[in-house]
mmCIF file of C-alpha atoms in Angstrom:
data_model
loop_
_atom_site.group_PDB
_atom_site.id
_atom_site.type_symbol
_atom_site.label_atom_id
_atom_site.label_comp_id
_atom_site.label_asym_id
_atom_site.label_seq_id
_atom_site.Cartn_x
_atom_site.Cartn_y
_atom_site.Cartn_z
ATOM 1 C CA UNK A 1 -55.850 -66.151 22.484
ATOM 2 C CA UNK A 2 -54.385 -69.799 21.927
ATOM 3 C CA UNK A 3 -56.859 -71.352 24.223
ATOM 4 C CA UNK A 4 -59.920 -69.274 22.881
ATOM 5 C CA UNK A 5 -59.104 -71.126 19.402
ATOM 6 C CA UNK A 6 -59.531 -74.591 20.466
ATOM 7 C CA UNK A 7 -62.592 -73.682 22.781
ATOM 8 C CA UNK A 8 -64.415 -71.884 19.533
ATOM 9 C CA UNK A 9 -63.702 -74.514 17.150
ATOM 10 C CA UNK A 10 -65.263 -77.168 19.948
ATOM 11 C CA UNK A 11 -68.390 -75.481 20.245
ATOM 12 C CA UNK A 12 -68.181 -74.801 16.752
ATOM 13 C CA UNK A 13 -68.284 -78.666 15.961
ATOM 14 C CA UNK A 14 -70.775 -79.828 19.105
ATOM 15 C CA UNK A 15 -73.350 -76.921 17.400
ATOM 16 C CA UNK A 16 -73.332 -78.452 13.930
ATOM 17 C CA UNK A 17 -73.502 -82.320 15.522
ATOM 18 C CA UNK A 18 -76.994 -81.452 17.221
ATOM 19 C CA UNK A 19 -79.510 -81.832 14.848
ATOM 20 C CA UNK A 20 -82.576 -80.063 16.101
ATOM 21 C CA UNK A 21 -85.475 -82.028 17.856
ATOM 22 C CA UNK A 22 -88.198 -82.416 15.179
ATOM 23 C CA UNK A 23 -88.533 -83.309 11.535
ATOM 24 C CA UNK A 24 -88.705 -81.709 8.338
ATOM 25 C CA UNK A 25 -91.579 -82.510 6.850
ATOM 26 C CA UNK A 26 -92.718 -80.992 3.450
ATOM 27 C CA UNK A 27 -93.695 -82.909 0.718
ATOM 28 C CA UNK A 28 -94.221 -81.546 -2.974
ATOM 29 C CA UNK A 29 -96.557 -83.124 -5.749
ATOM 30 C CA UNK A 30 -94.279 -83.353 -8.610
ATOM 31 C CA UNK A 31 -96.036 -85.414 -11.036
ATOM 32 C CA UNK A 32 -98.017 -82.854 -13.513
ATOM 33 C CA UNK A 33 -101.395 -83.454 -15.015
ATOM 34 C CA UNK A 34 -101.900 -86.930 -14.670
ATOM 35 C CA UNK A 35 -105.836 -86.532 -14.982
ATOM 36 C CA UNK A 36 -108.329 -84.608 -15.601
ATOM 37 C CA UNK A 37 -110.776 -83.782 -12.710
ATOM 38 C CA UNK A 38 -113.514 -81.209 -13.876
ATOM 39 C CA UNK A 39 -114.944 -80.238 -9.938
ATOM 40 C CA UNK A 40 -115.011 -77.526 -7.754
ATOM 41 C CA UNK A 41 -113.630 -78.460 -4.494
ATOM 42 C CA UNK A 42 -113.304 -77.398 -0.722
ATOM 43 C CA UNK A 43 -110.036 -79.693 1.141
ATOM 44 C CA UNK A 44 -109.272 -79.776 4.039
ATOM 45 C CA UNK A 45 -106.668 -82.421 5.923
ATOM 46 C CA UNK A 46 -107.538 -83.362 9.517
ATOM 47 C CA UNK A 47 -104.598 -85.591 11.849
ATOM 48 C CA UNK A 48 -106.399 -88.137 13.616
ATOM 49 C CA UNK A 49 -103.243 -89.866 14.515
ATOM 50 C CA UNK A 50 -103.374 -90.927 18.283
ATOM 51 C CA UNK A 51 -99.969 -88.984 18.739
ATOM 52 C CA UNK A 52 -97.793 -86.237 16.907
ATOM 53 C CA UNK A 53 -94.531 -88.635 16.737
ATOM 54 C CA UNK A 54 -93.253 -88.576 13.151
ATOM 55 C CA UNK A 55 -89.993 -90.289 13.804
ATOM 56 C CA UNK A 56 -89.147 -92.542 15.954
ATOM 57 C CA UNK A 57 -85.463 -93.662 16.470
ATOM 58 C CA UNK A 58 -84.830 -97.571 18.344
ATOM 59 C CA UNK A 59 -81.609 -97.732 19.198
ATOM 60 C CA UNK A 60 -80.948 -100.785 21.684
ATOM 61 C CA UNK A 61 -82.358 -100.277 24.874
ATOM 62 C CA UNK A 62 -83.353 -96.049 23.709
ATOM 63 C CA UNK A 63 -86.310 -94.926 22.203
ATOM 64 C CA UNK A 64 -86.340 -91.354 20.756
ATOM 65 C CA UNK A 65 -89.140 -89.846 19.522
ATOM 66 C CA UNK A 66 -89.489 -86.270 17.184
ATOM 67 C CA UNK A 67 -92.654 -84.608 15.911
ATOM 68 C CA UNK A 68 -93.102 -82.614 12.804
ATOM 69 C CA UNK A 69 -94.762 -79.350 12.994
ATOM 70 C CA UNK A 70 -97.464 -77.997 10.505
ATOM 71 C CA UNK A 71 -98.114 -81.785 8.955
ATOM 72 C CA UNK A 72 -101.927 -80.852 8.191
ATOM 73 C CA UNK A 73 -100.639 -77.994 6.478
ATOM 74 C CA UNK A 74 -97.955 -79.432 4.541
ATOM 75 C CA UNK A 75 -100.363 -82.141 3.345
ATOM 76 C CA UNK A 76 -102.945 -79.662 2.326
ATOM 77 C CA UNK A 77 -100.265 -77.869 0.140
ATOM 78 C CA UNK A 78 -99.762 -81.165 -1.044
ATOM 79 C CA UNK A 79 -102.700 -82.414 -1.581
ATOM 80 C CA UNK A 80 -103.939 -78.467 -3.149
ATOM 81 C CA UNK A 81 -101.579 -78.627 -5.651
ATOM 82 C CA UNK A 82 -102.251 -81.875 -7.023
ATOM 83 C CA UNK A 83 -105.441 -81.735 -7.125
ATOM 84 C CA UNK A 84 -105.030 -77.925 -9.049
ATOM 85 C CA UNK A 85 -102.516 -79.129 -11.135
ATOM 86 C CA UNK A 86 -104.921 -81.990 -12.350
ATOM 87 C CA UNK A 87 -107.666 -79.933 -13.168
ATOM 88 C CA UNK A 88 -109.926 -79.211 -10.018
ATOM 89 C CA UNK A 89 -110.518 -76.050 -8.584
ATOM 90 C CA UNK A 90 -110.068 -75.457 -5.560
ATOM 91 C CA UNK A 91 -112.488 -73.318 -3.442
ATOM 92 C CA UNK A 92 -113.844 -72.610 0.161
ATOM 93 C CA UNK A 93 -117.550 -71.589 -1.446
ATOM 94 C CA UNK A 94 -117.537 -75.090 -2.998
ATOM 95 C CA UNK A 95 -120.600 -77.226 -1.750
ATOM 96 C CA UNK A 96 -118.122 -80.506 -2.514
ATOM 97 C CA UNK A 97 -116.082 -81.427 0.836
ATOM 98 C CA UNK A 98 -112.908 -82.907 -0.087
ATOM 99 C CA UNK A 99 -111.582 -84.104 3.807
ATOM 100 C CA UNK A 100 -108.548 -86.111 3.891
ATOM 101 C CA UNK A 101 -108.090 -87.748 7.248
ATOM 102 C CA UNK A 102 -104.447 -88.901 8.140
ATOM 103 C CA UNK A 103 -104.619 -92.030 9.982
ATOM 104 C CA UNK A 104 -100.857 -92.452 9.988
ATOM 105 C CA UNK A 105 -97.520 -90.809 8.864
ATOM 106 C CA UNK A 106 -94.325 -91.998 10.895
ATOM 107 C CA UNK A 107 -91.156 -93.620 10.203
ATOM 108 C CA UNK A 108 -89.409 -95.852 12.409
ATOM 109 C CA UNK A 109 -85.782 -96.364 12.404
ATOM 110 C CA UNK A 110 -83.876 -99.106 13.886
ATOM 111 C CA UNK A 111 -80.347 -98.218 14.684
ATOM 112 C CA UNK A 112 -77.865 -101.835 15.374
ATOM 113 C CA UNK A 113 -74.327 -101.948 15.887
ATOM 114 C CA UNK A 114 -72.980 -101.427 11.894
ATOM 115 C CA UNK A 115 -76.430 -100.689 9.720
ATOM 116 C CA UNK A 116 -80.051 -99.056 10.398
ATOM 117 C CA UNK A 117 -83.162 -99.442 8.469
ATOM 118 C CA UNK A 118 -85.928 -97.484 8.206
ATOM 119 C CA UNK A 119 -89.797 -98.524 7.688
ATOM 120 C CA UNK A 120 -92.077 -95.424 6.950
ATOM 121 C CA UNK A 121 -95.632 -95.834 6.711
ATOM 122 C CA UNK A 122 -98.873 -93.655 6.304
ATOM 123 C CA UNK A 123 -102.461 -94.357 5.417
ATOM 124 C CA UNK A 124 -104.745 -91.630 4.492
ATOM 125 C CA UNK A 125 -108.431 -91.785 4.342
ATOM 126 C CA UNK A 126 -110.169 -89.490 2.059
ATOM 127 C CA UNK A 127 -114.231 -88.732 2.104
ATOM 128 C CA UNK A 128 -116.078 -86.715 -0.708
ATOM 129 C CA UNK A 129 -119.428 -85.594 0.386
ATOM 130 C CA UNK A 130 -120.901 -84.447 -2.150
ATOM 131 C CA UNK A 131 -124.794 -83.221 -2.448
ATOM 132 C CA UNK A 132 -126.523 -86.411 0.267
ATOM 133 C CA UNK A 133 -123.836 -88.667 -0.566
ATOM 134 C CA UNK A 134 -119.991 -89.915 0.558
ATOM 135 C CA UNK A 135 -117.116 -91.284 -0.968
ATOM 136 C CA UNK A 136 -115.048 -93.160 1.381
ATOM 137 C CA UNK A 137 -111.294 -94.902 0.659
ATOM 138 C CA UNK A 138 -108.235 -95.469 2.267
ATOM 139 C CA UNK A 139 -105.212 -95.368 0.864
ATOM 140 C CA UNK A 140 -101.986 -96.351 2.042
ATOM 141 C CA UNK A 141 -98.089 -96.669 1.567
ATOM 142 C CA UNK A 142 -94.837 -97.949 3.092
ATOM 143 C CA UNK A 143 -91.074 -97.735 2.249
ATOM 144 C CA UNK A 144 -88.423 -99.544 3.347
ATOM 145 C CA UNK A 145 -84.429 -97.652 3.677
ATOM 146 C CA UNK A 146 -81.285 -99.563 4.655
ATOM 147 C CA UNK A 147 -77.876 -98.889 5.199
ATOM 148 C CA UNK A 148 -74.932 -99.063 6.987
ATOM 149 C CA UNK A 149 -73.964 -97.180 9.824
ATOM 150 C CA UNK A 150 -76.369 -94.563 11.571
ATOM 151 C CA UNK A 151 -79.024 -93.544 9.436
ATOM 152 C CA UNK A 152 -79.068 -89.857 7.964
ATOM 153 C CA UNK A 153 -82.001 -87.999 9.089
ATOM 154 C CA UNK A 154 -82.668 -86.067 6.005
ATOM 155 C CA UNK A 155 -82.804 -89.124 3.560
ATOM 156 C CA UNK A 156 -85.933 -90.531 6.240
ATOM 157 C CA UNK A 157 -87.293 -87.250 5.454
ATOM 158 C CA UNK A 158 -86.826 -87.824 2.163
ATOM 159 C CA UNK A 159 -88.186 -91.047 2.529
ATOM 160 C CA UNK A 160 -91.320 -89.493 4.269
ATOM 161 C CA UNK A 161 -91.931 -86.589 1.714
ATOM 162 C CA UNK A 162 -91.704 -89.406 -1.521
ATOM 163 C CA UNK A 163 -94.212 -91.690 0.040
ATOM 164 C CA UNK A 164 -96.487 -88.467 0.710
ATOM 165 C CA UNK A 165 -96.307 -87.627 -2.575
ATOM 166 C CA UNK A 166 -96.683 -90.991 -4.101
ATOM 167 C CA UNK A 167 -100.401 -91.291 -2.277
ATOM 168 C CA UNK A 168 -101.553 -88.011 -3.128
ATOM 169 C CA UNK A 169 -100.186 -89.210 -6.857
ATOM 170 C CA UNK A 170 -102.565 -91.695 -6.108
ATOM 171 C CA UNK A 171 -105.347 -89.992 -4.964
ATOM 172 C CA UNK A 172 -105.698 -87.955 -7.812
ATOM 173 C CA UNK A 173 -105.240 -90.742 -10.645
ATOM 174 C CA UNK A 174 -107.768 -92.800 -8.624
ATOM 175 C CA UNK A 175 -110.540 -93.626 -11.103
ATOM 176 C CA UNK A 176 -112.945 -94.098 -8.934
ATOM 177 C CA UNK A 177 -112.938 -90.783 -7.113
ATOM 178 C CA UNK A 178 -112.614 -88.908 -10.190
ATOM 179 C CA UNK A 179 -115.719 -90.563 -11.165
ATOM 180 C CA UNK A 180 -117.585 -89.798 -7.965
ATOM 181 C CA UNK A 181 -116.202 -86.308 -8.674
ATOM 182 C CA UNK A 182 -117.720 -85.583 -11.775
ATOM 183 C CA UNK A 183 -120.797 -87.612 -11.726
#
């Protein structure tokens, strides 16, 4: 019994060290009605991104690389609610297309002896077509984290999920497409 004590408690600890091999990835809009867009909408969020690497951890010599399952979703959720929340509805029967392309979406950490940083960026393009015409913009974002130490996985998630949010914030307040919207 004395040695099963020690053994438990060791693969107790190793268990909660291992943090699991992808990322979190769920952003949520948060910012209200910021707008008003009067439209009837269809979205849809396509990942053109050349891979599915989210994350990607330097650390000397050592790449590591993690994906994040479901991101089209998780942006459409996003993207739904804001655009909801701001007035449009949202609708598969509607003859507007509101496609939002995701051209890129990763962080990349670099880990050094006594600090990390973190550089996240991600650049969406959205297209309206609307009746024989298209509205075309990109928009993008980066953030910067650092610290000391190794970095903390869920803060670059959290670093991830802000920016996300901040550019669909963006998308929605965006003059010009709430123009193209309603016109």
């Amino acid at each position: 019994m004395k040695k099963l004590l020690p053994l438990c408690l060791l693969a107790a600890l190793t268990a909660c060290s291992n943090q699991p091999n992808q990322l979190i990835f769920n952003p949520v809009y948060q910012g209200g009605k910021i707008s008003n867009i009067s439209a009837n909408v269809s979205t849809s969020v396509i990942d053109l991104r050349g891979d599915n690497v989210t994350l990607k951890i330097i650390e000397s010599d050592k790449i590591k690389t993690l994906a994040s399952p479901g991101i089209t979703d998780s942006v459409k959720s996003t993207l739904d609610s804001a655009l909801s929340r701001n007035g449009a509805n949202i609708s598969n029967l509607s003859t507007t297309r509101f496609e939002l392309d995701i051209h890129k979406l990763q962080a990349v950490v670099t880990e050094k002896m006594m600090s990390h940083s973190s550089n996240a960026t991600i650049e969406f393009g959205v297209r309206v077509v609307k009746n024989a015409s298209t509205f075309n913009k990109i928009y993008q974002g980066n953030a910067t984290i650092e610290g000391p130490l190794r970095h903390d996985r869920a803060k670059i998630e959290g670093q991830l999920n802000k920016l996300t949010e901040q550019i669909i914030t963006r998308i929605v307040s965006d003059p010009e497409l709430i123009a193209y919207l309603e016109g």
